[in-house]
Amino acid sequence: MSDKIIEMKNVNKWFGDFQVLKDVNLEVNQKQKIVVCGPSGSGKSTLIRCINRLEEHQKGTIIVDGNELTEDTKNIEKIRAEVGMVFQQFNLFPHLSILDNCTLAPIWVKKMPKKQAEEMATKQLEKVQIVDQAKKFPGQLSGGQQQRAAIARALCMEPKIMLFDEPTSALDPEMIKEVLDAMVNLAKGGMTMIVVTHEMGFAKEVADEVIFMDEGMIVERAATKEFFANPKSDRTKLFLSQIL
Amino acid sequence: MSKINLLKPDKQNLSTYLYSGSFLFFIAIFDVFLSSFFGINITSFLPNSISFLLPLILGIVGLHLIRIEFSGIKNLDLLNKNINTSTFNAVLTLLIIFTVIKSIPPIMSWFIIDANIAGDTKEACTGSGACWTYIKIWLNRFIYGMYPNELQWRINISFILLIALAFVGLIPSEKIKKFLTLYYVVIYPIIAFILIYYLISGGSLGLEWVETGAWGGLSLTFIVSFFCLIFCFPVGMFLALGRRSELPTLRYISVGFIEFWRGVPLITVLFMSSVMFPMFLPEDFFMDKLVRVIIAISLFEAAYVAEVIRGGLQALPRGQYDAAKSLGMGYWKMHIFVILPQALKLVIPGIANTFLALVKDTPLIFVVGLLEIVGMLNLAKTNPKWLGFAMEGYVFAAIIFWIICYAMSRYSYNLELKYKTER
């Protein structure tokens, strides 16, 4: 078995006339942690949203865990269940308690017995240290707690891959750390992760490789140390000089 | 004691201003009260116009004197802030108070003091007020329509059973709670239908058949409203989802359906249901008038419900869809567990609005010859023995409708509070 879990070949995507992804090629191995950075509007979010087909690509192939993503959507829900995603705006379900947020999908998508799902949810909430908030509703939690709950919710599906779409961008500065800590723990546990973020500290600590995107193209992809020490393209150098 | 300036009341002479102001204000109210309730004009010695305007002038001066900012008296400050901020506000306040005082005696006299309720003929009504005898004599018809008197126990039992069964949700048992939605959405309407079909309509089980043309009055209002509410909601929900579907055929059908029903007046829909619809049916196919009317109203209201629900669906952030999808939920799971619970909660006020309008539209079924409560009133008022009591009838109907609608409105408000969650 190949340990490539995600394969993107010549992926192109347009929003109307505007091309957001231009010939993107990306391969991700199992247990790899990849950080995607770049200026806003560079297609980072679109890239990872294509991986669980929240966005459809128009050209090229995307293969996730051996399944090609195509118009034929028969197995798309199965693939999505294997790919966890954490959003910038948390997107917890406000009408459900934190515990119910975590057990909803395992019970109804994976047909897990309720008791087992609740045990799983408790375990995951413990990992992100908010098990004491399980009975509360999302609106009663702070931003950092909500984002950690969202991570726990995604983990309850026991995904093979986790996608993070700017998970700390909507948070107050003092809450960023608690979310990053949860992500670092997750990385240490051996999860395959693709993280869109501007937190370069996190990238240095966790990532195996860093991808720099601009105008819908992958400009540079390098091992983390290499990326920060010797960026090759001028565009990357400029970007790094601005955010570091 | 500092100088008293009548134009600028201030805090130094608080009690002086307060007492004199309140005194003038109460004199003004008292004057109106006397003239309204006892017809006594204590200022009759003054010229007519001045006597007429005096309470207002006294009131304005009185309120001006007590208009003291930051007086330190909590109630006075509250009063000033709410009804006495300026002379204009003071005038409005006084006029409202005067209108209320002035309108109480005539209303009281019409409703109670000069009204009659005794006797059983028109001649018993001798007072100048309402003739409640009329309502009393016709009450049975207003409630049961032309349903035979000796069979009315069937309606009573059906309604008592239905009301009792509606409270099943209050049983505090975890086992039952799981099935409550199923119960209210599917089982309860079926029970209601069975009761109405076998008990009220009859024709089998040894019960005499009562044709729907004889049904009427308040009980018919309830039957029509109940079934229309139950049917129009799911239909409206599917139409709303259909209108937002990605499948073009489904979308265009939904849009077409909604726009058609929203574009025609209910009265023509009812006409068509009873006059034109049977023409398209096979000769031997018979569908009861009442059933046709209920279907027509349900489809009509479903179009409105659909648009209300669509508003709720559009108010949800896209992230909710993304999150549900990313967890592997398909279309139906996503809508049943994530989207609809939130959207429906948002549109409770709008749905309640539509439902209230529906209940108040039911009198229109008179165009197909079904007489619910207002229809029965119209029939009764043209009875030669009881001519001239239209007013009593309409007031009675207004009160009944108001009670029904207010109850529904309170219920929807409670639902809103129950499902309120912080975002």
XYZ file of C-alpha atoms in Angstrom:
667
model
C 0.000 0.000 0.000
C 1.275 3.354 -0.982
C 1.434 5.740 1.884
C 0.263 8.618 -0.240
C -3.069 9.592 1.275
C -3.816 12.672 -0.793
C -2.843 13.124 -4.426
C -3.748 16.237 -6.407
C -2.745 16.392 -10.066
C -3.056 19.508 -12.204
C -6.049 20.738 -10.229
C -7.730 23.813 -11.663
C -10.672 25.674 -10.296
C -12.535 28.772 -11.372
C -15.058 30.958 -9.574
C -16.784 32.324 -12.645
C -14.012 33.831 -14.750
C -11.616 34.057 -11.868
C -9.150 31.198 -11.630
C -8.523 30.345 -7.971
C -6.372 27.248 -8.448
C -3.877 26.924 -11.264
C -2.368 23.524 -11.969
C -1.954 22.600 -8.360
C 0.019 19.408 -7.723
C 0.199 18.145 -4.211
C 1.006 14.832 -2.619
C 0.624 14.187 1.049
C 1.868 11.059 2.770
C 0.328 9.469 5.781
C 1.206 11.132 9.088
C 2.674 14.105 7.266
C 1.928 17.555 8.701
C 1.785 20.277 6.141
C 1.305 23.970 6.732
C -0.097 26.060 3.894
C 0.579 29.779 4.002
C 0.289 32.694 1.677
C -1.433 36.053 1.259
C -5.205 36.275 1.424
C -6.935 35.363 -1.799
C -4.141 33.032 -2.799
C -6.423 29.960 -2.859
C -5.243 28.262 0.348
C -8.719 27.748 1.749
C -10.086 26.686 -1.622
C -7.278 24.155 -1.899
C -8.138 22.376 1.317
C -11.882 22.717 0.741
C -11.329 20.810 -2.504
C -9.858 17.923 -0.561
C -13.222 17.065 1.032
C -15.112 18.445 -1.910
C -16.791 21.336 -0.127
C -15.642 22.979 -3.346
C -15.641 21.155 -6.654
C -12.577 21.349 -8.883
C -13.168 21.643 -12.589
C -10.004 20.138 -14.018
C -7.418 17.638 -12.832
C -7.719 14.777 -10.399
C -7.876 14.592 -6.650
C -7.455 11.220 -4.999
C -8.124 10.933 -1.290
C -7.264 7.656 0.399
C -7.527 5.801 -2.889
C -10.857 7.341 -3.929
C -11.003 9.803 -6.764
C -13.268 12.788 -6.204
C -15.570 13.165 -9.211
C -19.036 14.352 -10.134
C -20.266 10.933 -9.154
C -21.040 11.720 -5.544
C -22.025 8.274 -4.375
C -19.128 7.856 -2.017
C -18.480 11.494 -1.230
C -20.069 11.237 2.210
C -17.872 8.261 3.006
C -14.765 10.216 2.053
C -15.883 13.270 4.017
C -16.381 11.082 7.061
C -12.693 10.166 6.831
C -11.537 13.735 6.433
C -12.065 15.956 9.469
C -12.249 19.676 9.022
C -11.921 22.599 11.415
C -13.139 26.004 10.287
C -12.157 29.573 10.957
C -15.642 30.353 12.341
C -15.808 27.106 14.408
C -19.217 26.304 12.879
C -20.446 24.405 15.896
C -24.169 23.631 15.792
C -25.616 26.273 18.125
C -28.822 24.357 18.885
C -26.960 21.358 20.290
C -24.887 20.974 23.435
C -21.145 20.428 23.010
C -21.607 16.737 23.721
C -24.404 16.441 21.157
C -22.296 18.339 18.640
C -19.659 15.636 19.068
C -21.983 12.619 19.034
C -24.341 13.687 16.222
C -22.246 12.532 13.295
C -20.873 9.329 14.887
C -24.404 8.243 15.777
C -26.123 9.113 12.520
C -23.327 8.765 9.974
C -21.255 5.938 11.438
C -24.267 4.295 13.161
C -22.361 4.103 16.404
C -24.436 3.183 19.476
C -25.234 6.270 21.530
C -23.363 5.127 24.596
C -20.224 4.374 22.658
C -20.442 7.716 20.865
C -20.729 9.532 24.168
C -17.696 7.718 25.544
C -15.775 8.653 22.427
C -16.885 12.278 22.695
C -15.890 12.437 26.333
C -12.480 11.026 25.463
C -11.932 13.575 22.716
C -13.195 16.451 24.845
C -10.790 15.375 27.559
C -7.962 15.539 25.058
C -8.762 19.161 24.266
C -9.463 19.831 27.955
C -13.042 20.996 27.811
C -14.829 17.907 29.053
C -16.249 20.050 31.866
C -18.130 22.133 29.278
C -19.817 19.141 27.624
C -23.332 20.002 28.749
C -23.107 23.644 27.710
C -24.193 25.151 24.422
C -21.676 26.636 21.989
C -22.926 30.193 22.626
C -21.912 29.895 26.283
C -18.267 29.113 25.492
C -15.355 31.371 24.680
C -13.924 31.390 21.174
C -10.964 29.242 22.158
C -13.187 26.697 23.858
C -15.500 26.610 20.861
C -12.632 25.961 18.486
C -11.316 23.172 20.695
C -14.814 21.694 20.798
C -14.852 21.867 17.008
C -11.574 19.954 16.900
C -13.004 17.338 19.251
C -16.127 17.084 17.109
C -14.045 16.406 13.998
C -11.922 13.840 15.860
C -14.994 11.933 17.023
C -15.390 10.702 13.444
C -11.907 9.132 13.776
C -10.732 10.764 10.564
C -7.586 9.734 8.719
C -6.827 13.289 7.700
C -7.492 16.573 9.485
C -7.864 19.821 7.580
C -7.568 23.124 9.410
C -8.811 26.264 7.684
C -7.224 29.198 9.537
C -8.308 27.784 12.907
C -6.945 30.660 14.964
C -7.782 33.650 12.771
C -11.086 34.436 14.463
C -9.710 34.193 17.991
C -8.575 36.734 20.550
C -4.779 36.624 20.923
C -4.819 35.057 24.382
C -6.974 32.178 23.162
C -4.779 31.258 20.217
C -2.366 29.307 22.349
C -4.900 26.928 23.826
C -6.081 25.991 20.348
C -2.543 25.623 18.989
C -1.662 23.423 21.972
C -4.527 21.126 21.132
C -3.303 20.982 17.537
C 0.274 20.275 18.579
C -0.930 17.382 20.729
C -2.893 16.059 17.822
C 0.178 16.289 15.571
C 2.275 14.416 18.116
C -0.334 11.670 18.090
C 0.530 10.994 14.450
C -2.448 12.528 12.618
C -2.108 13.490 8.966
C -2.712 17.234 8.988
C -2.999 20.020 6.461
C -3.147 23.376 8.191
C -3.824 26.724 6.594
C -2.480 29.231 9.059
C -0.413 32.357 9.580
C 0.995 31.036 12.852
C 4.614 30.567 11.802
C 5.586 29.471 15.309
C 3.233 26.558 14.966
C 4.631 25.765 11.519
C 8.182 25.664 12.850
C 7.220 23.453 15.760
C 4.996 20.944 14.036
C 5.161 20.987 10.262
C 7.184 18.566 8.182
C 6.772 20.727 5.149
C 5.539 24.223 4.396
C 3.738 25.205 1.230
C 3.631 28.789 0.074
C 0.808 29.723 -2.250
C 0.201 32.845 -4.259
C -2.358 33.624 -6.947
C -3.673 30.085 -6.998
C -0.324 28.428 -7.507
C 1.980 26.558 -5.216
C 5.031 28.825 -5.388
C 7.238 26.907 -3.048
C 7.171 23.694 -1.125
C 10.023 22.810 1.187
C 10.886 21.098 4.427
C 10.135 23.428 7.295
C 13.686 24.327 8.277
C 14.689 24.847 4.685
C 11.607 26.968 4.026
C 12.371 29.445 6.780
C 16.139 29.411 6.403
C 16.536 29.531 2.607
C 13.358 30.470 0.832
C 14.005 30.166 -2.887
C 11.558 32.430 -4.619
C 11.491 36.188 -4.164
C 7.766 36.145 -3.508
C 8.274 33.825 -0.541
C 11.078 35.963 0.812
C 8.902 39.050 0.602
C 6.014 37.269 2.342
C 8.212 35.938 5.120
C 9.840 39.293 5.669
C 6.431 40.820 6.134
C 4.993 38.360 8.629
C 8.020 37.342 10.678
C -36.926 78.764 50.729
C -35.795 80.128 47.436
C -37.922 82.052 44.958
C -40.606 80.098 43.180
C -40.478 80.425 39.391
C -43.596 78.835 37.935
C -42.089 78.581 34.439
C -39.048 76.657 35.585
C -39.790 74.088 38.250
C -36.605 73.123 40.031
C -35.438 70.837 42.767
C -35.222 73.411 45.553
C -38.980 73.721 45.947
C -39.645 70.142 44.985
C -42.554 69.513 47.341
C -44.332 72.769 46.435
C -44.208 71.973 42.731
C -45.031 68.337 43.278
C -48.116 68.958 45.397
C -49.519 71.778 43.300
C -48.784 69.911 40.043
C -50.336 66.671 41.225
C -53.344 68.564 42.543
C -53.997 70.235 39.179
C -53.465 66.952 37.337
C -55.933 65.066 39.505
C -58.491 67.876 39.289
C -58.283 67.509 35.507
C -58.761 63.731 35.634
C -61.548 64.068 38.202
C -63.404 66.557 35.997
C -63.320 64.205 33.015
C -64.265 61.270 35.233
C -67.325 63.068 36.615
C -68.548 64.222 33.242
C -67.988 60.799 31.715
C -69.486 58.562 34.378
C -72.123 60.844 35.969
C -72.687 63.532 33.353
C -71.823 66.238 35.892
C -69.898 69.245 34.627
C -68.338 70.975 37.617
C -67.110 73.826 35.442
C -70.479 74.597 33.873
C -70.276 78.166 35.176
C -67.521 78.858 32.628
C -68.114 79.614 28.966
C -68.619 76.470 26.909
C -65.325 76.271 25.086
C -63.248 77.030 28.168
C -65.208 74.515 30.180
C -64.532 71.936 27.496
C -60.800 72.578 27.337
C -60.247 73.188 31.045
C -59.204 69.617 31.999
C -56.604 69.608 29.267
C -55.203 73.013 30.314
C -55.131 72.056 33.997
C -53.490 68.789 33.119
C -50.798 70.430 31.029
C -49.990 72.936 33.760
C -49.994 70.179 36.370
C -47.668 67.958 34.366
C -45.455 70.955 33.629
C -45.053 71.617 37.346
C -44.030 68.081 38.153
C -41.586 67.885 35.258
C -38.476 68.126 37.438
C -35.350 66.407 36.231
C -33.358 64.222 38.617
C -35.854 64.881 41.416
C -34.450 61.974 43.384
C -37.875 60.359 43.635
C -37.646 57.183 41.625
C -41.268 56.908 40.522
C -41.496 60.586 39.594
C -38.374 60.319 37.456
C -39.748 57.203 35.812
C -43.040 58.957 35.098
C -41.317 62.014 33.665
C -39.028 59.930 31.511
C -41.801 57.820 30.044
C -44.910 59.955 29.628
C -43.959 63.519 30.464
C -40.756 64.447 28.653
C -42.189 67.516 26.959
C -45.391 69.517 26.699
C -46.268 67.623 23.530
C -45.875 64.291 25.306
C -47.907 65.591 28.216
C -50.755 66.504 25.837
C -50.646 63.033 24.254
C -50.648 61.389 27.671
C -53.612 63.447 28.820
C -55.581 62.817 25.632
C -55.038 59.075 25.939
C -56.134 59.067 29.578
C -59.205 61.170 28.737
C -60.144 58.929 25.823
C -59.942 55.842 28.002
C -62.059 57.424 30.737
C -64.572 58.721 28.201
C -64.950 55.381 26.430
C -65.436 53.163 29.461
C -69.068 54.125 30.282
C -70.547 53.617 26.776
C -68.698 50.303 26.349
C -69.784 49.113 29.783
C -73.360 50.117 29.170
C -73.541 48.377 25.796
C -71.873 45.200 26.976
C -73.318 44.830 30.455
C -75.415 47.538 32.065
C -78.044 48.097 29.384
C -77.691 44.631 27.845
C -80.231 41.810 28.006
C -79.640 38.130 28.317
C -82.902 36.874 29.785
C -85.809 35.480 27.793
C -85.816 33.542 24.549
C -87.316 35.900 22.020
C -86.352 39.117 20.383
C -88.994 40.926 22.463
C -87.051 40.194 25.655
C -84.408 42.663 24.520
C -85.710 45.995 25.763
C -82.523 47.757 26.826
C -80.465 50.019 24.600
C -77.421 47.760 24.968
C -76.502 44.447 23.435
C -79.040 41.653 23.100
C -77.115 38.658 24.398
C -80.340 36.686 24.326
C -79.714 36.350 20.619
C -76.307 34.807 21.193
C -77.677 32.607 23.961
C -80.492 31.212 21.804
C -78.254 30.659 18.807
C -75.162 29.519 20.688
C -75.776 25.880 19.919
C -75.897 26.657 16.188
C -72.808 28.878 16.417
C -70.856 25.989 17.896
C -72.262 22.949 16.085
C -73.743 24.380 12.897
C -76.598 22.281 11.511
C -75.299 19.149 13.196
C -78.302 17.328 14.669
C -78.758 18.227 18.337
C -79.110 14.658 19.557
C -75.784 13.700 17.902
C -73.701 16.580 19.188
C -72.174 14.390 21.900
C -70.086 12.897 19.092
C -68.448 16.231 18.402
C -67.983 16.868 22.119
C -66.307 13.530 22.739
C -64.047 13.895 19.697
C -62.839 17.319 20.764
C -62.357 16.362 24.401
C -60.335 13.331 23.327
C -58.248 15.395 20.926
C -57.523 18.059 23.533
C -56.583 15.382 26.066
C -54.315 13.655 23.558
C -52.608 16.938 22.740
C -51.176 16.990 26.259
C -49.299 13.707 25.911
C -46.114 15.740 25.479
C -46.344 16.843 29.098
C -45.841 13.317 30.439
C -42.355 13.484 31.938
C -41.093 10.125 30.805
C -37.861 9.632 28.909
C -39.275 6.640 27.070
C -42.143 8.636 25.614
C -40.084 11.729 24.867
C -38.146 9.945 22.145
C -41.294 9.449 20.121
C -42.913 12.823 20.725
C -42.046 14.313 17.348
C -43.323 11.208 15.589
C -46.431 11.324 17.735
C -47.278 14.947 17.016
C -46.342 14.921 13.358
C -47.780 11.586 12.288
C -49.767 9.702 14.924
C -51.785 12.575 16.362
C -53.130 13.786 12.999
C -54.060 10.209 12.107
C -55.947 9.817 15.386
C -57.661 13.145 14.718
C -58.651 12.001 11.254
C -59.978 8.680 12.509
C -62.018 10.382 15.220
C -63.495 12.865 12.804
C -64.112 10.289 10.102
C -65.738 7.652 12.263
C -67.232 9.655 15.100
C -68.203 13.060 13.718
C -68.943 11.945 10.182
C -70.271 8.532 11.132
C -71.839 6.183 8.599
C -70.291 3.050 10.046
C -69.998 1.282 13.408
C -73.723 1.801 13.852
C -73.413 5.579 13.906
C -75.723 7.650 11.797
C -74.044 9.422 8.880
C -73.985 13.211 9.098
C -73.032 14.828 5.809
C -70.372 17.512 5.952
C -72.832 20.120 4.675
C -74.492 19.940 8.076
C -71.275 20.518 9.957
C -70.679 24.073 10.896
C -70.032 26.707 13.509
C -67.030 26.853 15.751
C -66.434 23.103 15.542
C -66.022 23.393 11.778
C -63.673 26.331 12.262
C -61.539 24.091 14.451
C -61.662 21.117 12.100
C -60.716 23.156 9.030
C -58.004 25.127 10.832
C -56.536 22.047 12.476
C -56.133 20.003 9.300
C -54.968 22.934 7.202
C -52.287 23.787 9.776
C -51.141 20.179 9.912
C -51.005 19.703 6.134
C -49.657 23.059 5.042
C -46.599 22.878 7.281
C -44.843 19.794 5.854
C -45.864 20.716 2.308
C -44.472 24.208 2.832
C -41.273 22.776 4.278
C -40.676 20.537 1.264
C -41.463 23.405 -1.085
C -38.917 25.583 0.700
C -36.285 22.860 0.398
C -37.281 22.275 -3.215
C -36.907 25.929 -4.026
C -33.338 25.820 -2.746
C -32.541 22.485 -4.370
C -29.662 22.079 -6.773
C -31.822 20.020 -9.091
C -33.275 22.437 -11.653
C -36.487 20.481 -12.301
C -37.365 20.300 -8.658
C -36.484 23.952 -8.196
C -38.628 25.171 -11.076
C -41.573 23.046 -10.010
C -41.356 24.470 -6.487
C -41.025 28.048 -7.690
C -43.920 27.565 -10.095
C -46.107 26.039 -7.417
C -45.351 28.744 -4.877
C -45.839 31.604 -7.291
C -49.085 30.135 -8.601
C -50.705 29.765 -5.190
C -49.418 33.065 -3.913
C -50.726 34.808 -6.963
C -54.375 33.819 -6.716
C -56.868 34.984 -4.076
C -58.045 32.351 -1.605
C -61.661 32.938 -2.513
C -61.075 31.935 -6.129
C -59.107 28.891 -5.008
C -62.067 27.817 -2.896
C -64.457 28.402 -5.770
C -62.338 26.376 -8.114
C -61.994 23.570 -5.592
C -65.734 23.148 -5.418
C -66.888 24.136 -8.893
C -64.096 23.441 -11.355
C -62.115 20.674 -9.712
C -64.910 18.052 -9.896
C -65.121 18.610 -13.662
C -61.676 17.134 -14.085
C -62.496 14.070 -12.032
C -63.931 10.838 -13.412
C -67.709 10.541 -13.201
C -67.825 8.010 -10.415
C -65.110 9.605 -8.347
C -66.428 11.470 -5.348
C -64.457 13.671 -3.033
C -66.197 15.412 -0.188
C -66.570 19.192 -0.346
C -64.918 19.604 3.035
C -61.937 17.489 2.000
C -61.529 19.552 -1.167
C -61.688 22.768 0.804
C -59.111 21.562 3.305
C -56.762 20.513 0.500
C -57.234 23.841 -1.262
C -56.538 25.942 1.828
C -53.576 23.752 2.781
C -51.918 24.128 -0.606
C -52.645 27.845 -0.605
C -51.114 28.378 2.830
C -48.250 25.989 2.100
C -46.949 28.473 -0.455
C -46.762 31.155 2.239
C -45.235 28.786 4.783
C -42.639 27.786 2.179
C -41.488 31.352 1.719
C -41.334 31.937 5.470
C -39.228 28.813 5.965
C -37.022 29.751 3.023
C -36.287 32.996 4.852
C -35.082 30.961 7.816
C -32.953 28.709 5.625
C -31.291 31.721 4.046
C -30.551 33.261 7.419
C -28.281 30.355 8.378
C -24.588 30.925 7.774
C -22.990 28.786 5.078
C -20.624 27.418 7.687
C -23.419 25.301 9.159
C -23.809 23.508 5.832
C -20.020 23.166 5.485
C -19.651 21.729 8.967
C -22.455 19.216 8.493
C -21.089 18.134 5.131
C -17.541 17.845 6.422
C -18.811 15.410 9.057
C -20.061 13.139 6.308
C -23.755 13.957 6.540
C -25.815 13.596 3.403
C -28.581 15.967 2.310
C -31.334 14.592 4.521
C -29.243 14.044 7.635
C -27.803 17.536 7.285
C -31.253 19.078 6.970
C -32.987 17.015 9.610
C -30.367 17.378 12.334
C -28.584 20.640 11.597
C -30.343 22.966 9.190
C -34.076 22.619 9.798
C -33.981 22.716 13.614
C -32.184 26.053 13.437
C -34.139 27.477 10.517
C -37.532 26.549 11.938
C -36.609 28.073 15.267
C -35.795 31.326 13.505
C -39.114 31.454 11.698
C -41.463 30.663 14.586
C -42.831 34.259 14.543
C -43.349 34.147 10.792
C -45.035 30.743 10.913
C -47.280 31.911 13.729
C -48.203 34.907 11.597
C -49.177 32.681 8.690
C -51.141 30.320 10.920
C -53.080 33.163 12.510
C -53.936 34.468 9.068
C -55.060 30.970 8.078
C -57.422 30.666 11.032
C -58.905 34.047 10.233
C -59.292 33.090 6.566
C -61.481 30.091 7.362
C -64.755 32.114 7.227
C -64.181 32.345 3.467
C -65.305 28.739 3.080
C -68.860 30.118 3.034
C -68.393 30.532 -0.732
C -68.675 26.774 -1.131
C -71.598 26.544 1.244
C -69.763 25.502 4.389
C -70.831 27.643 7.314
C -68.371 27.906 10.134
C -68.927 30.370 12.951
C -69.090 33.559 10.896
C -71.157 31.766 8.268
C -73.640 30.702 10.944
C -73.776 34.283 12.225
C -74.628 35.535 8.776
C -77.327 32.919 8.531
C -78.754 33.759 11.941
C -78.851 37.480 11.402
C -81.088 37.040 8.349
C -83.562 34.927 10.307
C -86.822 36.934 10.234
C -87.384 36.376 13.955
C -84.004 37.774 14.829
C -83.373 40.664 12.479
C -81.192 43.527 13.601
C -78.601 41.839 15.793
C -75.670 41.785 13.388
C -73.586 43.842 15.792
C -73.889 41.367 18.670
C -73.030 38.520 16.340
C -69.909 40.107 14.939
C -68.696 41.232 18.354
C -69.206 37.668 19.559
C -67.282 36.269 16.593
C -64.518 38.827 17.090
C -64.154 37.815 20.725
C -64.039 34.105 19.841
C -61.457 34.642 17.104
C -59.437 36.894 19.331
C -59.304 34.240 22.056
C -58.198 31.559 19.568
C -55.588 33.770 17.962
C -54.271 35.168 21.199
C -53.849 31.642 22.547
C -51.928 30.677 19.415
C -49.822 33.781 19.644
C -48.913 33.092 23.279
C -48.116 29.509 22.395
C -45.758 30.554 19.626
C -44.101 33.024 21.959
C -43.557 30.257 24.522
C -42.090 28.037 21.816
C -39.701 30.821 20.907
C -38.533 31.113 24.511
C -38.254 27.349 24.881
C -35.975 26.956 21.873
C -34.006 30.104 22.395
C -30.283 29.444 22.426
C -27.407 31.817 22.345
C -25.578 31.976 19.093
